[in-house]
Amino acid sequence: MSEPLPDPRERAAAPLAATGFTLFSLGFRPFYLLASAFSAFSVLLWAAQYSGWLPSAYLQGPLWHGHEMLFGFTMAVIAGFLLTAVRAWTGQPTPTGAPLLALAALWVLGRALVLTPLATAAAVMNAAFPVALAVAIGIPLVRSRNVRNYFFVGLLVLMAGLILALHLALQGIFELPPRLGLLLGLDVVLFIMTVMGGRVIPMFTNNGVPGAGATRHPLVEKLALGSILLLFVADLLQLEAAIVAAIALLGAVAHGVRLYLWRSWRTLGAPLVWILHAAYAWIVAHLALRALAGIGWIAESNAIHALTVGAIGGLTLGMMTRTSRGHTARPLAADGYELTCFLLIQVAAVIRVFGGIASHGLYIASVQVSGLLWAAAFGLFAVRYWPVLTRPRLDGMPG
């Protein structure tokens, strides 16, 4: 997402915005902080659940872990990004102050309720969050007639439907395997990532690395995005594993070519850029591993964690860092703390995905070590960015 030019009306208000607690002055601030802190803390909650210390929780074990990774952490990052990006795309306001606080509170309530026996309340609150977010971004999009980005509203409503269907299935009201609900949700997030990655990664590459020459090809773009839509349909219809594997393989090739056109090897000197390329490479790995899982060569969890740890983890860290720096008037350059976060998440992904493949005896250790590295990466981000996200912009402008 490109950083918007200051509005002249905001320039006049700059002295008033230069002091005070600014956590709720723009969407990225509370949601990036909540996402990073929760993703680090949730490792401890996962350990507590795994150890049987939370016996009364509505969601238990791997289902809670998957639900909160997707509909908790990832949705928070998406919320922070969209609330900030839509304002830049449309020139229209998105929620700030009390409305933004209410939206953040709704997200927090959803996280708390799944740890209680209150199944119906948990279902309603978790499904309500993406709907509320859709309304929050839909109003400025419609007012500005920003038709190009209407699809984000539809994707958020779809996510709400998947959340509700999953919870109704758990309560015996709707017939849907919980694993399928999570898989379809991951497909939706994957589509969002590939759309936004195609928009911003080549642009950031060319802006941040002079002479990089990142390009896009229309046919490759259509194949890359089309393959993800086909994968969603195949998962929805629960087609044969061989068909899913073929679609995933097509997607891996298309996205691999797409990444090649972005000239990743020229970005190694720019951490804020290479982290986005590294994260996108995990999308290629995810699709390739899904193809291998479809023909029974590896476990499906390896493919899933290539997406969740490698792609989602890496892309969220990269985009949260860039957005936070850009929208607080800081230099677009990673320091030692941020570089450490980037390296930690990459190592976590390699260990989680390939540790168990290399040796079945290393599986449990790979899960534990990867989890600790993930927690360290996002915990460090939360600590590092607390003062950035709660204090005014360096240039005194609001936002």
PDB file of C-alpha atoms in Angstrom, residues 50-195:
ATOM      1  CA  TYR A  50      -2.738 -28.729  25.019  1.00  0.00           C
ATOM      2  CA  SER A  51      -1.940 -29.409  28.695  1.00  0.00           C
ATOM      3  CA  GLY A  52      -5.625 -29.543  29.663  1.00  0.00           C
ATOM      4  CA  TRP A  53      -5.533 -26.416  31.811  1.00  0.00           C
ATOM      5  CA  LEU A  54      -8.535 -24.827  30.051  1.00  0.00           C
ATOM      6  CA  PRO A  55     -11.071 -27.676  30.174  1.00  0.00           C
ATOM      7  CA  SER A  56     -14.163 -25.465  29.903  1.00  0.00           C
ATOM      8  CA  ALA A  57     -13.172 -23.734  26.659  1.00  0.00           C
ATOM      9  CA  TYR A  58     -15.676 -23.839  23.794  1.00  0.00           C
ATOM     10  CA  LEU A  59     -12.975 -24.439  21.184  1.00  0.00           C
ATOM     11  CA  GLN A  60     -10.304 -26.986  22.075  1.00  0.00           C
ATOM     12  CA  GLY A  61      -6.960 -28.168  20.757  1.00  0.00           C
ATOM     13  CA  PRO A  62      -5.984 -27.840  17.090  1.00  0.00           C
ATOM     14  CA  LEU A  63      -9.410 -26.436  16.184  1.00  0.00           C
ATOM     15  CA  TRP A  64      -8.911 -23.489  18.549  1.00  0.00           C
ATOM     16  CA  HIS A  65      -5.370 -23.017  17.252  1.00  0.00           C
ATOM     17  CA  GLY A  66      -6.517 -22.942  13.612  1.00  0.00           C
ATOM     18  CA  HIS A  67      -9.565 -20.788  14.334  1.00  0.00           C
ATOM     19  CA  GLU A  68      -7.597 -18.162  16.217  1.00  0.00           C
ATOM     20  CA  MET A  69      -4.710 -18.110  13.740  1.00  0.00           C
ATOM     21  CA  LEU A  70      -7.116 -17.454  10.884  1.00  0.00           C
ATOM     22  CA  PHE A  71     -10.145 -15.640  12.282  1.00  0.00           C
ATOM     23  CA  GLY A  72      -8.307 -13.957  15.145  1.00  0.00           C
ATOM     24  CA  PHE A  73      -4.744 -12.957  14.294  1.00  0.00           C
ATOM     25  CA  THR A  74      -5.027 -12.803  10.492  1.00  0.00           C
ATOM     26  CA  MET A  75      -8.363 -10.984  10.535  1.00  0.00           C
ATOM     27  CA  ALA A  76      -6.891  -8.348  12.857  1.00  0.00           C
ATOM     28  CA  VAL A  77      -4.028  -7.667  10.439  1.00  0.00           C
ATOM     29  CA  ILE A  78      -6.465  -7.507   7.508  1.00  0.00           C
ATOM     30  CA  ALA A  79      -8.618  -5.062   9.489  1.00  0.00           C
ATOM     31  CA  GLY A  80      -5.685  -2.800  10.258  1.00  0.00           C
ATOM     32  CA  PHE A  81      -4.532  -2.842   6.657  1.00  0.00           C
ATOM     33  CA  LEU A  82      -7.943  -2.239   5.065  1.00  0.00           C
ATOM     34  CA  LEU A  83      -9.046   0.500   7.460  1.00  0.00           C
ATOM     35  CA  THR A  84      -5.850   2.364   6.632  1.00  0.00           C
ATOM     36  CA  ALA A  85      -5.666   1.546   2.921  1.00  0.00           C
ATOM     37  CA  VAL A  86      -9.293   2.397   2.155  1.00  0.00           C
ATOM     38  CA  ARG A  87      -8.824   5.882   3.555  1.00  0.00           C
ATOM     39  CA  ALA A  88      -5.811   6.338   1.278  1.00  0.00           C
ATOM     40  CA  TRP A  89      -7.604   4.855  -1.754  1.00  0.00           C
ATOM     41  CA  THR A  90     -10.797   6.872  -1.354  1.00  0.00           C
ATOM     42  CA  GLY A  91      -9.873  10.072   0.465  1.00  0.00           C
ATOM     43  CA  GLN A  92     -12.824   9.277   2.756  1.00  0.00           C
ATOM     44  CA  PRO A  93     -12.595   8.757   6.535  1.00  0.00           C
ATOM     45  CA  THR A  94     -12.593   5.307   8.088  1.00  0.00           C
ATOM     46  CA  PRO A  95     -13.436   4.682  11.777  1.00  0.00           C
ATOM     47  CA  THR A  96     -11.293   6.470  14.345  1.00  0.00           C
ATOM     48  CA  GLY A  97     -11.731   7.256  18.030  1.00  0.00           C
ATOM     49  CA  ALA A  98     -14.730   5.628  19.732  1.00  0.00           C
ATOM     50  CA  PRO A  99     -15.977   3.711  16.628  1.00  0.00           C
ATOM     51  CA  LEU A 100     -12.504   2.245  16.109  1.00  0.00           C
ATOM     52  CA  LEU A 101     -12.309   1.362  19.800  1.00  0.00           C
ATOM     53  CA  ALA A 102     -15.679  -0.406  19.501  1.00  0.00           C
ATOM     54  CA  LEU A 103     -14.472  -2.381  16.492  1.00  0.00           C
ATOM     55  CA  ALA A 104     -11.321  -3.421  18.352  1.00  0.00           C
ATOM     56  CA  ALA A 105     -13.419  -4.373  21.401  1.00  0.00           C
ATOM     57  CA  LEU A 106     -15.602  -6.598  19.203  1.00  0.00           C
ATOM     58  CA  TRP A 107     -12.480  -8.425  18.022  1.00  0.00           C
ATOM     59  CA  VAL A 108     -11.211  -8.841  21.601  1.00  0.00           C
ATOM     60  CA  LEU A 109     -14.614 -10.146  22.702  1.00  0.00           C
ATOM     61  CA  GLY A 110     -14.488 -12.798  19.996  1.00  0.00           C
ATOM     62  CA  ARG A 111     -11.068 -13.955  21.238  1.00  0.00           C
ATOM     63  CA  ALA A 112     -12.308 -14.189  24.814  1.00  0.00           C
ATOM     64  CA  LEU A 113     -15.589 -15.984  24.114  1.00  0.00           C
ATOM     65  CA  VAL A 114     -14.023 -18.978  22.354  1.00  0.00           C
ATOM     66  CA  LEU A 115     -12.210 -19.695  25.621  1.00  0.00           C
ATOM     67  CA  THR A 116     -15.544 -20.008  27.474  1.00  0.00           C
ATOM     68  CA  PRO A 117     -18.476 -22.466  27.206  1.00  0.00           C
ATOM     69  CA  LEU A 118     -20.625 -19.723  25.576  1.00  0.00           C
ATOM     70  CA  ALA A 119     -20.819 -21.287  22.115  1.00  0.00           C
ATOM     71  CA  THR A 120     -23.658 -19.182  20.665  1.00  0.00           C
ATOM     72  CA  ALA A 121     -22.184 -15.893  21.839  1.00  0.00           C
ATOM     73  CA  ALA A 122     -18.786 -16.900  20.463  1.00  0.00           C
ATOM     74  CA  ALA A 123     -20.307 -17.721  17.076  1.00  0.00           C
ATOM     75  CA  VAL A 124     -22.233 -14.441  16.839  1.00  0.00           C
ATOM     76  CA  MET A 125     -19.367 -12.197  17.940  1.00  0.00           C
ATOM     77  CA  ASN A 126     -16.804 -13.840  15.683  1.00  0.00           C
ATOM     78  CA  ALA A 127     -19.062 -13.663  12.631  1.00  0.00           C
ATOM     79  CA  ALA A 128     -20.033 -10.082  13.473  1.00  0.00           C
ATOM     80  CA  PHE A 129     -16.480  -8.764  13.286  1.00  0.00           C
ATOM     81  CA  PRO A 130     -15.870  -9.187   9.528  1.00  0.00           C
ATOM     82  CA  VAL A 131     -19.395  -7.868   8.864  1.00  0.00           C
ATOM     83  CA  ALA A 132     -18.668  -4.759  10.930  1.00  0.00           C
ATOM     84  CA  LEU A 133     -15.368  -4.356   9.113  1.00  0.00           C
ATOM     85  CA  ALA A 134     -17.145  -4.725   5.758  1.00  0.00           C
ATOM     86  CA  VAL A 135     -19.510  -1.897   6.723  1.00  0.00           C
ATOM     87  CA  ALA A 136     -16.599   0.241   7.959  1.00  0.00           C
ATOM     88  CA  ILE A 137     -14.767   0.041   4.624  1.00  0.00           C
ATOM     89  CA  GLY A 138     -17.863  -0.298   2.451  1.00  0.00           C
ATOM     90  CA  ILE A 139     -19.227   3.147   3.299  1.00  0.00           C
ATOM     91  CA  PRO A 140     -16.131   5.077   2.084  1.00  0.00           C
ATOM     92  CA  LEU A 141     -15.750   2.778  -0.927  1.00  0.00           C
ATOM     93  CA  VAL A 142     -19.350   3.413  -2.034  1.00  0.00           C
ATOM     94  CA  ARG A 143     -19.182   7.147  -1.314  1.00  0.00           C
ATOM     95  CA  SER A 144     -16.082   7.462  -3.515  1.00  0.00           C
ATOM     96  CA  ARG A 145     -17.404   4.954  -6.086  1.00  0.00           C
ATOM     97  CA  ASN A 146     -14.180   2.994  -5.726  1.00  0.00           C
ATOM     98  CA  VAL A 147     -15.588   0.035  -7.644  1.00  0.00           C
ATOM     99  CA  ARG A 148     -12.184  -1.567  -8.069  1.00  0.00           C
ATOM    100  CA  ASN A 149     -12.090  -2.476  -4.375  1.00  0.00           C
ATOM    101  CA  TYR A 150     -15.719  -3.446  -3.760  1.00  0.00           C
ATOM    102  CA  PHE A 151     -14.668  -7.093  -3.815  1.00  0.00           C
ATOM    103  CA  PHE A 152     -13.042  -6.675  -0.388  1.00  0.00           C
ATOM    104  CA  VAL A 153     -16.499  -6.121   1.093  1.00  0.00           C
ATOM    105  CA  GLY A 154     -17.719  -9.330  -0.524  1.00  0.00           C
ATOM    106  CA  LEU A 155     -14.710 -11.298   0.745  1.00  0.00           C
ATOM    107  CA  LEU A 156     -15.304 -10.070   4.298  1.00  0.00           C
ATOM    108  CA  VAL A 157     -18.957 -11.094   4.144  1.00  0.00           C
ATOM    109  CA  LEU A 158     -17.841 -14.485   2.801  1.00  0.00           C
ATOM    110  CA  MET A 159     -15.455 -14.837   5.747  1.00  0.00           C
ATOM    111  CA  ALA A 160     -18.322 -14.054   8.120  1.00  0.00           C
ATOM    112  CA  GLY A 161     -20.400 -16.754   6.457  1.00  0.00           C
ATOM    113  CA  LEU A 162     -17.594 -19.302   6.812  1.00  0.00           C
ATOM    114  CA  ILE A 163     -17.136 -18.424  10.477  1.00  0.00           C
ATOM    115  CA  LEU A 164     -20.844 -18.792  11.163  1.00  0.00           C
ATOM    116  CA  ALA A 165     -21.063 -22.061   9.222  1.00  0.00           C
ATOM    117  CA  LEU A 166     -18.107 -23.498  11.134  1.00  0.00           C
ATOM    118  CA  HIS A 167     -19.618 -22.608  14.517  1.00  0.00           C
ATOM    119  CA  LEU A 168     -23.068 -23.879  13.544  1.00  0.00           C
ATOM    120  CA  ALA A 169     -21.454 -27.141  12.440  1.00  0.00           C
ATOM    121  CA  LEU A 170     -19.734 -27.462  15.807  1.00  0.00           C
ATOM    122  CA  GLN A 171     -23.119 -27.036  17.476  1.00  0.00           C
ATOM    123  CA  GLY A 172     -24.709 -29.697  15.255  1.00  0.00           C
ATOM    124  CA  ILE A 173     -26.951 -27.219  13.424  1.00  0.00           C
ATOM    125  CA  PHE A 174     -25.110 -27.144  10.095  1.00  0.00           C
ATOM    126  CA  GLU A 175     -23.297 -30.004   8.382  1.00  0.00           C
ATOM    127  CA  LEU A 176     -19.737 -28.967   7.625  1.00  0.00           C
ATOM    128  CA  PRO A 177     -16.432 -30.574   8.646  1.00  0.00           C
ATOM    129  CA  PRO A 178     -14.595 -27.980  10.802  1.00  0.00           C
ATOM    130  CA  ARG A 179     -11.403 -28.660   8.845  1.00  0.00           C
ATOM    131  CA  LEU A 180     -13.171 -27.666   5.614  1.00  0.00           C
ATOM    132  CA  GLY A 181     -14.375 -24.396   7.120  1.00  0.00           C
ATOM    133  CA  LEU A 182     -10.821 -23.496   8.096  1.00  0.00           C
ATOM    134  CA  LEU A 183      -9.442 -24.581   4.724  1.00  0.00           C
ATOM    135  CA  LEU A 184     -11.935 -22.404   2.828  1.00  0.00           C
ATOM    136  CA  GLY A 185     -11.090 -19.485   5.100  1.00  0.00           C
ATOM    137  CA  LEU A 186      -7.410 -19.976   4.319  1.00  0.00           C
ATOM    138  CA  ASP A 187      -8.245 -19.972   0.604  1.00  0.00           C
ATOM    139  CA  VAL A 188      -9.995 -16.601   1.004  1.00  0.00           C
ATOM    140  CA  VAL A 189      -7.005 -15.154   2.877  1.00  0.00           C
ATOM    141  CA  LEU A 190      -4.702 -16.596   0.226  1.00  0.00           C
ATOM    142  CA  PHE A 191      -6.690 -14.796  -2.473  1.00  0.00           C
ATOM    143  CA  ILE A 192      -6.497 -11.507  -0.568  1.00  0.00           C
ATOM    144  CA  MET A 193      -2.734 -11.949  -0.205  1.00  0.00           C
ATOM    145  CA  THR A 194      -2.203 -12.710  -3.871  1.00  0.00           C
ATOM    146  CA  VAL A 195      -4.303  -9.741  -4.991  1.00  0.00           C
TER     147      VAL A 195
END
